[in-house]
XYZ file of N, CA and C in Angstrom:
483
model
N 105.076 52.938 -22.374
C 103.897 54.205 -22.278
C 103.665 55.093 -22.191
N 103.341 56.150 -23.008
C 102.060 56.976 -21.990
C 101.204 57.117 -22.659
N 99.620 57.118 -22.184
C 98.512 57.529 -22.294
C 98.073 58.131 -21.752
N 98.044 59.751 -22.902
C 97.051 61.371 -22.577
C 95.117 60.672 -23.499
N 94.811 62.297 -22.955
C 93.362 62.079 -23.012
C 93.556 63.488 -23.503
N 92.752 63.621 -24.746
C 92.413 64.950 -25.382
C 90.667 65.204 -25.489
N 90.377 66.430 -24.984
C 89.264 66.454 -24.634
C 89.079 68.336 -25.506
N 88.097 68.389 -25.482
C 87.881 70.106 -26.231
C 86.215 70.085 -25.919
N 86.128 71.675 -26.258
C 84.978 72.377 -26.395
C 83.637 72.028 -24.850
N 84.054 71.999 -23.670
C 83.107 71.366 -22.709
C 82.274 72.538 -22.952
N 82.557 74.020 -23.404
C 81.264 75.356 -23.426
C 80.679 74.960 -21.298
N 81.675 75.123 -21.182
C 81.000 75.357 -19.600
C 79.817 73.993 -18.810
N 80.035 72.853 -19.448
C 78.690 71.693 -19.043
C 79.347 70.953 -18.242
N 78.868 71.122 -17.074
C 79.323 70.191 -16.081
C 78.607 68.819 -15.954
N 77.570 68.809 -16.356
C 77.504 67.130 -16.669
C 77.859 66.523 -17.592
N 78.435 67.193 -18.927
C 79.138 66.056 -19.865
C 80.403 65.799 -19.280
N 80.581 66.944 -18.749
C 82.023 66.581 -18.397
C 82.951 65.632 -17.138
N 81.516 65.969 -16.329
C 82.193 64.905 -15.498
C 81.645 63.194 -15.484
N 80.689 63.277 -17.012
C 81.170 62.128 -17.295
C 82.062 61.979 -18.323
N 82.749 62.579 -18.950
C 83.808 62.072 -19.385
C 84.952 62.167 -18.587
N 84.841 62.584 -17.220
C 85.976 62.537 -16.172
C 85.891 61.044 -15.734
N 84.371 60.411 -15.361
C 84.024 59.362 -15.072
C 84.821 58.528 -15.724
N 84.910 58.643 -17.372
C 85.040 57.578 -18.118
C 86.956 57.642 -18.284
N 87.265 58.765 -18.017
C 89.222 58.772 -18.385
C 89.647 58.343 -17.128
N 88.811 58.232 -15.513
C 88.925 57.180 -14.406
C 89.448 55.944 -14.852
N 88.915 55.550 -16.017
C 88.882 53.797 -16.226
C 90.072 53.426 -16.990
N 90.470 54.850 -17.965
C 91.142 54.278 -19.098
C 92.724 54.831 -18.440
N 93.349 54.564 -17.733
C 94.858 54.775 -16.991
C 95.724 56.126 -18.001
N 94.404 57.558 -18.051
C 95.295 58.184 -18.651
C 96.600 58.994 -17.728
N 97.441 59.759 -17.872
C 98.842 60.003 -16.865
C 98.551 61.791 -16.972
N 97.824 62.175 -18.401
C 97.733 63.657 -18.227
C 96.589 63.845 -19.625
N 96.151 65.314 -19.557
C 95.006 65.258 -20.593
C 95.185 66.566 -21.076
N 94.772 67.057 -22.175
C 95.047 68.073 -23.022
C 94.180 68.708 -23.092
N 93.485 69.996 -22.973
C 91.443 71.053 -23.484
C 92.068 71.396 -24.468
N 91.464 71.672 -25.944
C 91.831 71.894 -26.720
C 91.107 73.040 -27.149
N 90.347 73.741 -25.900
C 89.932 75.570 -25.845
C 88.085 74.979 -25.930
N 87.636 76.367 -25.601
C 85.908 76.444 -25.558
C 86.012 75.913 -24.354
N 86.488 75.987 -22.632
C 86.180 75.510 -22.081
C 84.652 76.046 -21.423
N 85.146 77.106 -21.490
C 83.184 77.530 -21.387
C 83.092 78.562 -19.722
N 83.769 77.724 -19.029
C 83.524 77.832 -17.584
C 84.650 77.876 -16.694
N 84.994 78.272 -15.467
C 86.020 78.165 -14.426
C 85.535 77.105 -13.631
N 84.170 76.915 -13.786
C 83.875 75.560 -13.204
C 84.069 74.407 -13.549
N 84.579 74.009 -14.907
C 85.051 72.880 -15.292
C 86.174 72.726 -14.914
N 87.245 73.978 -14.759
C 88.649 73.551 -14.518
C 88.836 72.575 -13.508
N 88.431 72.230 -12.017
C 88.757 71.821 -11.542
C 88.697 69.998 -11.054
N 87.114 69.669 -12.670
C 87.082 68.321 -12.661
C 88.332 67.907 -13.356
N 89.292 68.350 -13.267
C 90.109 67.562 -13.986
C 91.586 67.341 -12.999
N 90.914 67.568 -11.631
C 92.193 67.533 -10.442
C 93.470 66.451 -10.624
N 92.348 64.963 -11.219
C 92.960 63.977 -10.938
C 94.040 63.147 -11.790
N 94.103 64.501 -12.939
C 95.299 64.440 -13.773
C 95.543 66.126 -14.277
N 97.608 65.874 -14.358
C 97.951 67.056 -15.134
C 97.222 67.673 -16.100
N 96.285 68.658 -16.665
C 96.261 69.225 -17.347
C 96.508 70.050 -18.152
N 96.631 70.012 -19.459
C 97.148 71.323 -20.134
C 95.921 72.159 -20.675
N 96.244 73.541 -20.599
C 94.632 74.013 -21.101
C 95.055 75.540 -22.398
N 93.941 75.420 -23.506
C 93.944 76.373 -24.453
C 92.885 77.230 -24.148
N 92.772 78.115 -24.492
C 91.654 79.526 -24.624
C 90.922 78.669 -26.205
N 89.709 78.899 -26.537
C 88.927 78.824 -27.559
C 88.462 80.021 -27.705
N 87.695 80.496 -29.144
C 86.551 81.527 -29.344
C 85.326 81.886 -27.892
N 85.170 80.862 -27.485
C 83.663 81.433 -26.554
C 84.461 81.773 -24.997
N 85.973 81.739 -24.890
C 86.166 81.571 -24.056
C 86.377 82.933 -23.590
N 85.676 83.919 -23.468
C 86.110 85.602 -22.804
C 86.061 85.759 -21.671
N 85.882 84.842 -21.078
C 86.640 84.891 -19.360
C 87.904 84.746 -18.956
N 89.087 84.874 -19.898
C 90.075 84.493 -19.919
C 90.636 84.701 -18.429
N 90.620 86.004 -17.556
C 90.771 86.526 -16.498
C 90.658 85.589 -15.357
N 89.201 84.880 -15.600
C 88.910 84.056 -14.928
C 89.580 82.468 -14.570
N 89.807 82.257 -16.567
C 90.010 80.910 -16.561
C 91.127 80.798 -16.404
N 92.480 82.089 -16.299
C 93.646 81.876 -15.721
C 93.694 81.565 -14.637
N 92.954 82.029 -13.787
C 92.980 82.591 -11.955
C 92.412 80.690 -12.107
N 91.802 80.360 -12.333
C 91.087 78.429 -12.004
C 91.997 77.906 -12.167
N 92.490 77.908 -13.207
C 93.720 76.750 -14.212
C 94.797 77.278 -12.701
N 95.722 78.406 -12.782
C 96.598 78.503 -11.305
C 96.033 77.740 -10.058
N 94.823 77.895 -9.803
C 93.885 77.677 -8.969
C 94.647 76.298 -8.112
N 94.006 75.808 -9.633
C 94.085 74.029 -9.950
C 95.665 73.458 -9.822
N 96.509 74.015 -9.711
C 97.990 73.524 -10.124
C 98.088 73.118 -11.475
N 97.205 74.221 -12.346
C 97.405 73.184 -13.448
C 98.337 73.983 -14.398
N 97.994 74.202 -15.823
C 98.680 74.561 -16.839
C 97.782 75.675 -17.869
N 98.361 77.220 -17.923
C 97.567 77.220 -19.099
C 98.614 78.284 -19.866
N 98.395 77.362 -20.850
C 99.122 78.048 -22.475
C 98.329 79.234 -23.057
N 97.252 79.983 -22.486
C 96.567 80.207 -23.285
C 96.197 80.139 -24.821
N 97.018 80.762 -25.882
C 95.798 80.432 -27.039
C 96.825 78.776 -28.525
N 98.010 78.893 -27.266
C 98.637 77.857 -28.284
C 99.504 76.431 -27.524
N 99.562 76.156 -27.449
C 100.357 74.599 -26.205
C 100.891 73.918 -26.883
N 102.165 73.887 -26.517
C 103.486 72.556 -27.128
C 104.004 71.790 -25.950
N 103.998 70.546 -26.446
C 104.557 69.612 -25.008
C 105.402 68.802 -25.411
N 106.127 68.223 -25.383
C 107.606 66.837 -25.882
C 107.111 65.806 -24.717
N 106.272 64.777 -25.133
C 106.524 63.985 -24.438
C 106.425 62.520 -24.554
N 107.508 61.437 -24.238
C 107.801 59.982 -24.925
C 108.805 60.657 -26.115
N 109.150 61.942 -26.069
C 110.168 61.706 -27.388
C 108.786 62.515 -28.807
N 107.550 62.994 -28.207
C 107.320 62.662 -29.646
C 106.859 64.575 -28.818
N 106.421 65.262 -30.236
C 106.335 66.937 -30.415
C 104.600 66.624 -30.627
N 104.190 67.500 -29.544
C 102.621 68.096 -29.138
C 102.478 69.303 -29.912
N 101.340 69.734 -30.401
C 101.130 70.856 -30.272
C 99.913 70.714 -29.938
N 98.758 71.911 -29.733
C 97.630 72.324 -29.152
C 96.911 73.200 -29.416
N 96.270 73.495 -29.985
C 95.047 74.601 -30.384
C 93.874 74.786 -30.702
N 93.354 75.772 -30.730
C 91.520 75.766 -30.900
C 90.933 75.033 -32.347
N 91.907 75.964 -33.526
C 91.647 75.977 -34.573
C 90.696 77.041 -35.361
N 90.354 77.638 -34.226
C 89.526 78.743 -34.572
C 90.391 80.329 -35.564
N 91.504 80.063 -35.006
C 92.263 80.814 -36.242
C 92.780 80.458 -37.258
N 92.276 79.967 -38.593
C 92.098 78.742 -39.547
C 93.775 79.037 -39.861
N 94.355 80.079 -40.203
C 95.405 80.615 -40.820
C 96.558 79.750 -40.003
N 96.739 80.276 -38.959
C 97.674 79.790 -37.586
C 97.735 77.998 -37.361
N 96.536 77.739 -37.357
C 96.068 76.270 -37.292
C 96.683 75.377 -38.571
N 96.744 76.020 -39.973
C 97.289 75.537 -40.974
C 98.857 75.679 -40.688
N 99.282 76.967 -39.938
C 100.655 77.362 -40.570
C 101.391 75.815 -39.652
N 100.835 75.571 -38.287
C 100.827 74.726 -36.973
C 101.379 73.126 -37.935
N 100.116 73.084 -38.679
C 100.323 71.418 -39.315
C 101.167 71.547 -40.278
N 101.393 72.642 -41.246
C 102.202 72.699 -42.512
C 104.000 72.809 -42.199
N 104.132 73.136 -40.549
C 105.246 73.256 -40.538
C 106.094 72.346 -40.254
N 105.121 71.163 -40.025
C 105.514 69.743 -39.966
C 106.880 69.454 -38.612
N 106.567 70.537 -37.749
C 107.667 70.216 -36.974
C 106.727 69.594 -35.399
N 105.590 68.843 -35.860
C 104.992 68.039 -34.448
C 104.807 66.392 -34.886
N 105.187 66.220 -33.833
C 103.946 64.502 -34.438
C 102.745 64.277 -34.246
N 102.520 65.265 -32.997
C 101.001 65.647 -33.177
C 100.273 66.502 -32.819
N 99.307 67.374 -33.791
C 98.708 68.180 -33.636
C 97.269 68.049 -33.010
N 96.857 68.378 -32.053
C 95.099 68.213 -31.528
C 94.384 70.119 -31.557
N 93.472 69.101 -32.294
C 92.420 71.072 -32.037
C 91.388 70.629 -31.801
N 90.353 71.992 -31.357
C 89.152 71.759 -30.653
C 88.423 72.474 -32.758
N 86.673 73.174 -32.042
C 86.004 73.903 -32.271
C 85.200 73.510 -33.212
N 85.409 72.540 -34.065
C 84.071 71.582 -34.962
C 83.722 71.184 -34.654
N 83.606 70.371 -33.767
C 82.700 69.208 -33.003
C 82.966 68.305 -33.635
N 83.473 68.136 -33.912
C 83.619 66.653 -35.133
C 85.129 66.033 -34.891
N 84.850 64.765 -34.059
C 85.985 63.708 -34.012
C 86.608 63.297 -35.675
N 87.833 63.572 -35.460
C 88.419 63.242 -36.562
C 89.726 63.181 -36.326
N 90.525 62.015 -37.413
C 92.190 62.088 -37.262
C 92.679 61.947 -38.535
N 93.580 62.472 -39.266
C 93.950 62.044 -39.992
C 95.693 61.978 -40.139
N 96.622 61.667 -41.125
C 98.309 62.352 -41.219
C 98.368 63.742 -42.257
N 98.759 64.327 -42.215
C 99.332 65.070 -43.325
C 100.590 65.145 -43.063
N 100.954 64.983 -44.016
C 102.851 64.739 -43.280
C 103.439 63.739 -42.853
N 104.090 63.647 -42.349
C 104.345 63.399 -40.670
C 103.624 63.571 -39.711
N 102.668 64.210 -39.598
C 102.100 65.018 -38.731
C 100.830 64.435 -38.333
N 100.188 63.596 -36.838
C 98.999 63.448 -36.917
C 98.238 64.650 -36.366
N 96.704 64.881 -36.994
C 96.325 66.001 -36.825
C 95.125 65.113 -36.442
N 94.630 65.567 -34.679
C 93.375 65.063 -34.383
C 92.189 65.936 -33.422
N 91.394 65.418 -33.791
C 90.272 66.175 -33.493
C 89.694 65.615 -32.055
N 89.686 65.537 -30.919
C 88.863 64.598 -30.336
C 87.497 64.394 -30.410
N 86.856 65.821 -31.256
C 85.333 65.848 -30.889
C 84.824 66.719 -29.555
N 83.661 66.973 -29.425
C 83.258 67.926 -28.278
C 82.445 67.215 -27.397
N 82.762 68.065 -26.395
C 81.741 67.285 -24.858
C 80.446 68.131 -24.448
N 80.023 68.493 -25.516
C 79.126 69.575 -25.476
C 78.864 70.463 -26.682
N 77.189 70.317 -27.482
C 76.865 70.637 -28.586
C 77.365 69.537 -29.678
N 77.372 68.359 -29.462
C 78.171 67.256 -30.731
C 77.238 65.872 -30.278
N 76.787 65.146 -31.111
C 76.190 64.173 -30.780
C 76.843 63.017 -31.941
N 77.579 62.462 -31.324
C 77.433 61.203 -29.696
C 78.700 62.722 -29.234
N 79.009 62.519 -27.611
C 79.734 63.258 -27.631
C 80.826 62.559 -26.817
N 82.509 62.972 -27.518
C 83.142 62.076 -27.657
C 84.704 62.740 -27.093
N 85.742 61.884 -26.723
C 87.199 62.566 -26.250
C 87.910 61.761 -26.909
N 89.385 61.855 -27.158
C 90.317 61.026 -28.161
C 91.407 60.494 -26.783
N 92.072 59.776 -26.862
C 93.414 58.635 -26.043
C 94.076 58.641 -27.080
N 95.061 58.739 -26.329
C 96.236 58.887 -27.994
C 97.458 57.861 -26.833
N 98.067 57.047 -27.235
C 98.883 56.002 -26.814
C 100.609 56.881 -27.608
N 101.029 56.857 -26.775
C 102.643 57.320 -26.806
C 103.722 56.453 -26.308
N 105.013 56.181 -27.240
C 105.451 57.135 -28.457
C 104.774 56.451 -30.224
N 103.801 55.516 -29.526
C 103.186 54.705 -30.460
C 102.149 55.893 -31.769
N 101.385 56.706 -30.980
C 100.230 57.880 -32.001
C 98.742 56.809 -32.112
N 98.889 56.133 -31.607
C 97.833 55.371 -31.406
C 96.420 55.873 -30.999
N 95.673 56.290 -32.092
C 94.193 56.891 -31.157
C 93.000 55.979 -31.363
N 92.682 56.391 -29.943
C 91.147 56.037 -29.426
C 90.392 56.941 -29.681
N 88.851 56.748 -30.068
C 88.064 57.559 -29.862
C 87.243 57.196 -28.897
N 86.611 57.711 -27.504
C 85.707 57.159 -26.888
C 84.620 58.059 -26.807
N 83.206 57.539 -27.033
C 82.112 58.065 -26.583
C 81.770 58.109 -25.140
N 81.162 59.102 -25.204
C 80.841 59.443 -23.488
C 79.696 59.448 -23.420
């Protein structure tokens, strides 16, 4: 079994992100996916304990500095759309501010799991064979949340930070 963490919408808020990191340290996750609106390069090194995959969101206008911070941290920048295969499961992740692209990714039914941010609302549901997951947000949300997914089972746990 592989356990991954899904986070989103940190918006450069270091204290909330540190609280999430502290929780992740107790959850035995092997990787992290950040679904965009990173907000500041200062957020990137906070995830140094895990291989972390980042995509950009609509508030990430500082893409050059974020790319550099992600590269310097030895992490992976997927620009606006990322995909992985873990434990035989195909995973896509994006911010979802481009509603047409977001819908297209889900409708393709190519992925077992589609992770997204932008709405600041934690939720998950099935759309056909695809599990669609928003972990919530670590800033501008009450409560602040992240999600943990167990693979290959695709079980989801929402974590309040």
